[in-house]
Every structure is written in C-alpha cells, then in structure tokens.
Short mmCIF file of C-alpha atoms in Angstrom, two decimals:
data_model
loop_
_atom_site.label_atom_id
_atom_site.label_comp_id
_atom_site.label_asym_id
_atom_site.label_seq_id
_atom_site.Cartn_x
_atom_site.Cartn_y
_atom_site.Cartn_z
CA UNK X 1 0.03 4.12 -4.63
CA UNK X 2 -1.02 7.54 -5.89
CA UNK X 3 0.40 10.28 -2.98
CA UNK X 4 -1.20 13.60 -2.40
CA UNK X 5 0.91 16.04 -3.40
CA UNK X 6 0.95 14.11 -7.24
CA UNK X 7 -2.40 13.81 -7.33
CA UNK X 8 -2.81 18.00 -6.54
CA UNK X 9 -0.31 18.13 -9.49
CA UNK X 10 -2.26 16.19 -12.06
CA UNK X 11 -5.41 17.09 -10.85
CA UNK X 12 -4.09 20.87 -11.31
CA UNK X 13 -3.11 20.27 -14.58
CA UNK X 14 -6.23 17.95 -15.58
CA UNK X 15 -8.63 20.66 -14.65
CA UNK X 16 -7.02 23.72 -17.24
CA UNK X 17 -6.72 20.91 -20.13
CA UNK X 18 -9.12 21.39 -23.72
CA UNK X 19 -12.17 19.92 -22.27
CA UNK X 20 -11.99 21.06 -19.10
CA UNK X 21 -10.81 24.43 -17.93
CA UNK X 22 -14.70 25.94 -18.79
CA UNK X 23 -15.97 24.25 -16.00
CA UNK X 24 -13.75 26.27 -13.95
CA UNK X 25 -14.07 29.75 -13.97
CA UNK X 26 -18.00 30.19 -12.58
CA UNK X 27 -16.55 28.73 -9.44
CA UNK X 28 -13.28 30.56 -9.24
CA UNK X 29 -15.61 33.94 -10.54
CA UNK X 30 -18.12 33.28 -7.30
CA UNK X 31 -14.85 33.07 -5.06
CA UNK X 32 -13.18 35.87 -5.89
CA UNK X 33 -16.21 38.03 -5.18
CA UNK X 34 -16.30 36.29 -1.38
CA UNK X 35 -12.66 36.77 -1.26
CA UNK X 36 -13.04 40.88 -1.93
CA UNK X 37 -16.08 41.02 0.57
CA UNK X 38 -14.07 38.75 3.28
CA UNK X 39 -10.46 40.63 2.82
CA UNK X 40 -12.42 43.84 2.93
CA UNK X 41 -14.11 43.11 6.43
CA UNK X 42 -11.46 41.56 8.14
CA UNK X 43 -8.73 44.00 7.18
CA UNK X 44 -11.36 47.05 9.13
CA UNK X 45 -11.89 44.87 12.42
CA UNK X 46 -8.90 42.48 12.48
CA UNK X 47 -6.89 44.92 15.06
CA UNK X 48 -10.09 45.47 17.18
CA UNK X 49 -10.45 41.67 17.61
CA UNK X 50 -7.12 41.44 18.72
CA UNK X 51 -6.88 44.22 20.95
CA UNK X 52 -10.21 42.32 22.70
CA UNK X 53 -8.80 38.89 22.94
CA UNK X 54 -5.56 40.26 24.71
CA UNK X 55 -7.60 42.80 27.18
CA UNK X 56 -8.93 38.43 28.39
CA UNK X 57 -5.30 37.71 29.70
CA UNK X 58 -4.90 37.72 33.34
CA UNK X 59 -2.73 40.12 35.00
CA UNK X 60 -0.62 37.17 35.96
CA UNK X 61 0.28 36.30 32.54
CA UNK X 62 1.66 39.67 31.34
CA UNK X 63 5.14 38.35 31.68
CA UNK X 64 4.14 35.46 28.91
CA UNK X 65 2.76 38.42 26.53
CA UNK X 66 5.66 37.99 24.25
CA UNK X 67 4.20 34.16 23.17
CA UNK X 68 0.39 35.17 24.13
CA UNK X 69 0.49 37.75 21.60
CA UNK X 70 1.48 35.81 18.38
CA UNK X 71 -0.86 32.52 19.38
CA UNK X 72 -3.76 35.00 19.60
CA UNK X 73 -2.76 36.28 16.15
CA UNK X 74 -1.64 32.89 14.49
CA UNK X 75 -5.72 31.45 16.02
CA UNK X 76 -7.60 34.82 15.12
CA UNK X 77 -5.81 34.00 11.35
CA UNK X 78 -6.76 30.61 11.55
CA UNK X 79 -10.38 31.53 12.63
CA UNK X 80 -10.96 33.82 9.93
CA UNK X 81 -9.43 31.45 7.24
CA UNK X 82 -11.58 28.70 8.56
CA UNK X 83 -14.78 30.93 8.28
CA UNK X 84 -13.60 32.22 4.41
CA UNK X 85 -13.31 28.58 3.41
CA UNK X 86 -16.81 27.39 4.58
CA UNK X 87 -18.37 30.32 2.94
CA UNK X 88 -16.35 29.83 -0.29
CA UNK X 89 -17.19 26.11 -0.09
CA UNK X 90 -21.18 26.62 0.40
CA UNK X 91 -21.50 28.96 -2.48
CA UNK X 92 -18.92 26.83 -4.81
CA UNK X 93 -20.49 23.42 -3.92
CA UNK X 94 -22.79 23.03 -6.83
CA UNK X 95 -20.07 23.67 -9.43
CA UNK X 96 -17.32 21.68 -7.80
CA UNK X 97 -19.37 18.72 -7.53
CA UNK X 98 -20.18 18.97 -11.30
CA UNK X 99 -16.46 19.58 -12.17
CA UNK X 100 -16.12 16.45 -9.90
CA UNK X 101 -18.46 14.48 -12.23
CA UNK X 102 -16.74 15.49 -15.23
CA UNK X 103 -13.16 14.52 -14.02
CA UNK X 104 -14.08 11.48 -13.29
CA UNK X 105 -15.63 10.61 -16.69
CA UNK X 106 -12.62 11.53 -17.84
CA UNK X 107 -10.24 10.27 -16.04
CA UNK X 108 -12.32 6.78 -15.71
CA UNK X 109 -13.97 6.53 -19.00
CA UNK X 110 -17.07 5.82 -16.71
CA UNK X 111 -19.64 8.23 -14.91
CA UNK X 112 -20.09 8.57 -11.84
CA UNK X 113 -23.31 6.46 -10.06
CA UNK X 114 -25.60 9.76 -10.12
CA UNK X 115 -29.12 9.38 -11.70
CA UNK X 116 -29.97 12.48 -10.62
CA UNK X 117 -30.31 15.82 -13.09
CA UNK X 118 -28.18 18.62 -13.03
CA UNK X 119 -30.60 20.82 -10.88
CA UNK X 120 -31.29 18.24 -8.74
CA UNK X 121 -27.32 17.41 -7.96
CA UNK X 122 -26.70 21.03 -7.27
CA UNK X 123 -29.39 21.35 -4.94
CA UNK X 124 -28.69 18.53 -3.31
CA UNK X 125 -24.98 19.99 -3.03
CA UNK X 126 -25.89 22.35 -1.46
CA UNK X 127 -27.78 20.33 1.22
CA UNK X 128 -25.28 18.05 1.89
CA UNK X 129 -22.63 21.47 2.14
CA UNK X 130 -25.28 21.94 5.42
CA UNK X 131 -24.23 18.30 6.67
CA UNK X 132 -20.52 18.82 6.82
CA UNK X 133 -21.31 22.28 8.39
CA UNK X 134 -23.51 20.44 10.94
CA UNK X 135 -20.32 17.74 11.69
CA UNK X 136 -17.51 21.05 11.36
CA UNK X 137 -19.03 24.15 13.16
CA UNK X 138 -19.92 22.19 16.59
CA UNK X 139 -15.94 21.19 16.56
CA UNK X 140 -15.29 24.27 15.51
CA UNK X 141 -16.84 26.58 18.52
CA UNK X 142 -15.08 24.29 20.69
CA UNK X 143 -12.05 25.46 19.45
CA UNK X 144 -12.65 28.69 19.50
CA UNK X 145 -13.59 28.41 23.03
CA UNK X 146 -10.54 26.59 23.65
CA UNK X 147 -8.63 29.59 22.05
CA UNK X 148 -9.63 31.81 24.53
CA UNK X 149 -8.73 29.72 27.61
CA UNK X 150 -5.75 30.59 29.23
CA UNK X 151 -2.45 28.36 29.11
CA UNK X 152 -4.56 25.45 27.22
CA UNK X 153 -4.87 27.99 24.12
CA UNK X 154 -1.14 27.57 24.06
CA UNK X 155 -1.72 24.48 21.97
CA UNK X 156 -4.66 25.65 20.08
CA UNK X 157 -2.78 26.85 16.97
CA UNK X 158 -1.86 22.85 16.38
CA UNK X 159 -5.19 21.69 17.12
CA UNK X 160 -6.74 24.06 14.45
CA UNK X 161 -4.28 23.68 12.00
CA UNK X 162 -5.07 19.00 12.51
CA UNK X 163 -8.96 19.79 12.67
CA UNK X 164 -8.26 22.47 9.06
CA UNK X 165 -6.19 19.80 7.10
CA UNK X 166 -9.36 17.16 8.63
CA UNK X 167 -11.91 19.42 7.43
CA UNK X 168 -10.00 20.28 3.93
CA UNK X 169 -10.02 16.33 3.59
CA UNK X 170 -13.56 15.97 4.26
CA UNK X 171 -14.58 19.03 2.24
CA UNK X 172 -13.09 17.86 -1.23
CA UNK X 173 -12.65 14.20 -0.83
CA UNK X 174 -17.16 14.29 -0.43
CA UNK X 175 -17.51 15.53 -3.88
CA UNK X 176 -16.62 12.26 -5.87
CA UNK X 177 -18.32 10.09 -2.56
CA UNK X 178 -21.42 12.40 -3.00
CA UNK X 179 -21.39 11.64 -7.06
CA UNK X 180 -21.10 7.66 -6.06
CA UNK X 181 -24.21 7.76 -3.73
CA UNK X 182 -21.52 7.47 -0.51
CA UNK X 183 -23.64 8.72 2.61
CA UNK X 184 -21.37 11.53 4.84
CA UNK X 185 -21.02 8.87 7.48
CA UNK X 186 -19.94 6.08 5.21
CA UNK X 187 -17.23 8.81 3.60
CA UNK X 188 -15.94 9.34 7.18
CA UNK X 189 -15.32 6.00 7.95
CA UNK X 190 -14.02 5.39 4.79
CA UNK X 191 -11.03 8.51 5.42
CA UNK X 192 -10.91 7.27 8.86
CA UNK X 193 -9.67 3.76 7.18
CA UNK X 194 -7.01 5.46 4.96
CA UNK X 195 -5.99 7.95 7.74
CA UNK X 196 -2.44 8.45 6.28
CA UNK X 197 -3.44 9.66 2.52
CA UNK X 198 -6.53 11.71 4.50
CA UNK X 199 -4.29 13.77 6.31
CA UNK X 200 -1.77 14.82 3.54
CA UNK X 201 -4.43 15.81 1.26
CA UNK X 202 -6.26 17.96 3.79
CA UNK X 203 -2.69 19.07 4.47
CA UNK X 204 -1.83 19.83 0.95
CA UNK X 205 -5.63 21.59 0.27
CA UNK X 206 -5.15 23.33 3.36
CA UNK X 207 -1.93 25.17 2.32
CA UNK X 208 -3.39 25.88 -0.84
CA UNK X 209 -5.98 27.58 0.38
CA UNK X 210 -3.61 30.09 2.43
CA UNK X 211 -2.39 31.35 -0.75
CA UNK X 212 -3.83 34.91 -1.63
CA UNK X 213 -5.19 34.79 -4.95
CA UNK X 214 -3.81 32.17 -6.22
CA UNK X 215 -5.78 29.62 -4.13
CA UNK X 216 -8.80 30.57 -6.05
CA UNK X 217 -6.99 29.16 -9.02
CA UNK X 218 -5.39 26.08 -7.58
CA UNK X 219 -8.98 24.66 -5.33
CA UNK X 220 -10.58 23.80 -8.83
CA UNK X 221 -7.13 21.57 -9.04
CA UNK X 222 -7.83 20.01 -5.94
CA UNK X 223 -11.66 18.88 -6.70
CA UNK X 224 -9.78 17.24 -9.80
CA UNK X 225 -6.91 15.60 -6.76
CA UNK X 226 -9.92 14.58 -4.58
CA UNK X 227 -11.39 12.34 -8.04
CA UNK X 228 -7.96 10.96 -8.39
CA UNK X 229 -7.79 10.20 -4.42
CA UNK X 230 -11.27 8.57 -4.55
CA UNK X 231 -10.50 6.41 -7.50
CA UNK X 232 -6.98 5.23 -5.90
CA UNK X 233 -7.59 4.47 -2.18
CA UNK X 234 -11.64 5.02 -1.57
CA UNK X 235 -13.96 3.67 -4.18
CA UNK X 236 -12.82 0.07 -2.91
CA UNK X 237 -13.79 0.35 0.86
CA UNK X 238 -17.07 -0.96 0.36
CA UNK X 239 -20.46 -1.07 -1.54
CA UNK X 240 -21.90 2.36 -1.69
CA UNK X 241 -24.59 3.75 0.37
CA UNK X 242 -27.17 6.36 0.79
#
C-alpha cells in the first residue's frame, strides 16, 4: 500500500522528469508573485496584530502571559499561513488540475474521465476552488473565533494545525477526483473512508507548504502525490459522480 510520504517523493520527482517539468513553472511563477505580495504585508502589520490580540487577555490571566504569548503567535502564524495557501490555491487551481491530468496519463497510460476542453476545465477549476472555500472558510472563522477565547484558545494551535493537514488533504487530493467527474461531497466521503492515508498526506502537504521558498517548488510535487494517492486508495470507493 502506497504511504504518503513515498508518494510526495515520486510524485516530486515525476513532476521535474522530460515530459513534465513545463507544466510546472506557470504555477510556481503565479505563486511566487502571491508569496512577495503576502510576505510583504504581513511582515508591516504582523506586530500590530499581536500587540491587539494580547491587549484581549483579562487582567486575571497576566500571570499565564508567558504561554498566552507564544499560542497567540504560533495561531496568528497559522492564520496567516492558512489565508496564503487559499489564495495560492485559487489562483494555481487551473494549472494544477491540468498538471493533475497529465500525471495521470502518465502514470496510468489512461486519461482521466474529463470530456471537457481545456478552457472549460480551468474554469470550472476555478469554480469548484469556490466550493472547498465554501466547506473551509465557515470552519475556519470558527477557529479563529475560538483563538481569541480565553483558556479554550489554549488548544487552538492543535485544532488548526488537524483542520490545515484536513484542508491540505482536501485541497490536492480534489484535483484527480475533479478530473474523474467525483462530486466534492462524494470526494469527502471517500477521504473520510481512508481516514488514515488522508491525514498523513494533508500532514505531509501541510509541512511542505511551511517551507519558505522552497514550498513553491515542492506543491507541484504534491499535485503529482495526490494522482498517485487517488490511483492507490480512492479511485476504487465507488462509481463516480457528478
């Protein structure tokens, strides 16, 4: 049974082979501009947020500062990270799912079950990007809100970093599901089903993504993984729908 991390590996390497690699570099091009604009903007207003969130601590708490302090730091990170990674994601959809397509013929012989054209997929990327925005930003806010929240924001750094690795899962493993005419709900319910492998590739993905720089090189790797995944312990979960 193929694991995560090996299927990151191959995938990594699958994507910068002869035949490949050109299918990379619009996506990891539109990234790095999002990257500059997002590092830029955070770096100027990253102390002021902070300086905010701890003015919200109760007087009574000031003797917990010392752990207060770091979990509003470790969930502002997380925050931002999450935000960077669903921008990223809605501008790189259309290419990623068309990398998606092409690993697959490769690594199956066969295509994908797609009819539609090449506009038509990446416009229809982009639409279903605004689905998994409409499952992840409602979970998301209550989060956040649970960030703020005195004493139950002491777990919030755990819950964000399960709900990222979730998200990273749903985020690459749709782009094969999407090419094979898999509706969002029946993808869920198909990672639901294989919980285990899920996980440690949203895991996996998730660290990627925390590396500077590098992660912009590596996430075309892990649309290659998510074919790999989808081949080994999705595509037999059931017929296909729309």
């Amino acid at each position: 049974m193929l694991d995560a991390l090996t299927a990151l590996s191959q995938g990594t390497r699958l994507v910068y082979s002869r035949g490949l690699r050109r299918y990379v570099f619009l996506p990891i091009l539109a990234n790095l501009l999002v990257y500059a604009g997002v590092l830029s903007y955070v770096l100027s207003h990253f102390g002021g947020w902070l300086d905010s969130g701890m003015a919200m601590v109760p007087g009574w708490l000031d003797w917990l500062s010392w752990l207060i302090w770091p979990l509003f730091v470790i969930s502002l990170v997380v925050i931002v990270f999450f935000t960077f990674t669903l921008v990223t994601h809605l501008i790189a959809a259309p290419f990623y799912g068309f990398l998606a397509e092409r690993v697959e013929m490769e690594v199956t012989g066969r295509a994908p079950q797609d009819d539609r054209g090449i506009w038509r997929a990446g416009l229809d990327a982009l639409g279903r990007e605004l689905v998994k925005l409409g499952y992840i930003v409602p979970r998301m806010l209550l989060l956040f809100v649970i960030s703020w929240i005195p004493v139950i924001n002491l777990v919030s750094p755990l819950l964000w970093v399960a709900f990222s690795a979730w998200t990273m899962a749903i985020t690459y493993l749709d782009y094969p599901m999407d090419n094979n005419k898999v509706s969002f709900a029946e993808m869920r319910r198909r990672l639901e089903a294989r919980r285990w492998p899920t996980l440690t590739y949203g895991g996996w993905v998730m660290l990627i993504t925390w590396v500077p720089l590098a992660n912009l090189f590596l996430l075309p790797g892990a649309v290659a993984a998510s074919v790999l995944m989808w081949d080994r312990h999705y595509r037999s979960l059931g017929t296909p729908v729309r």
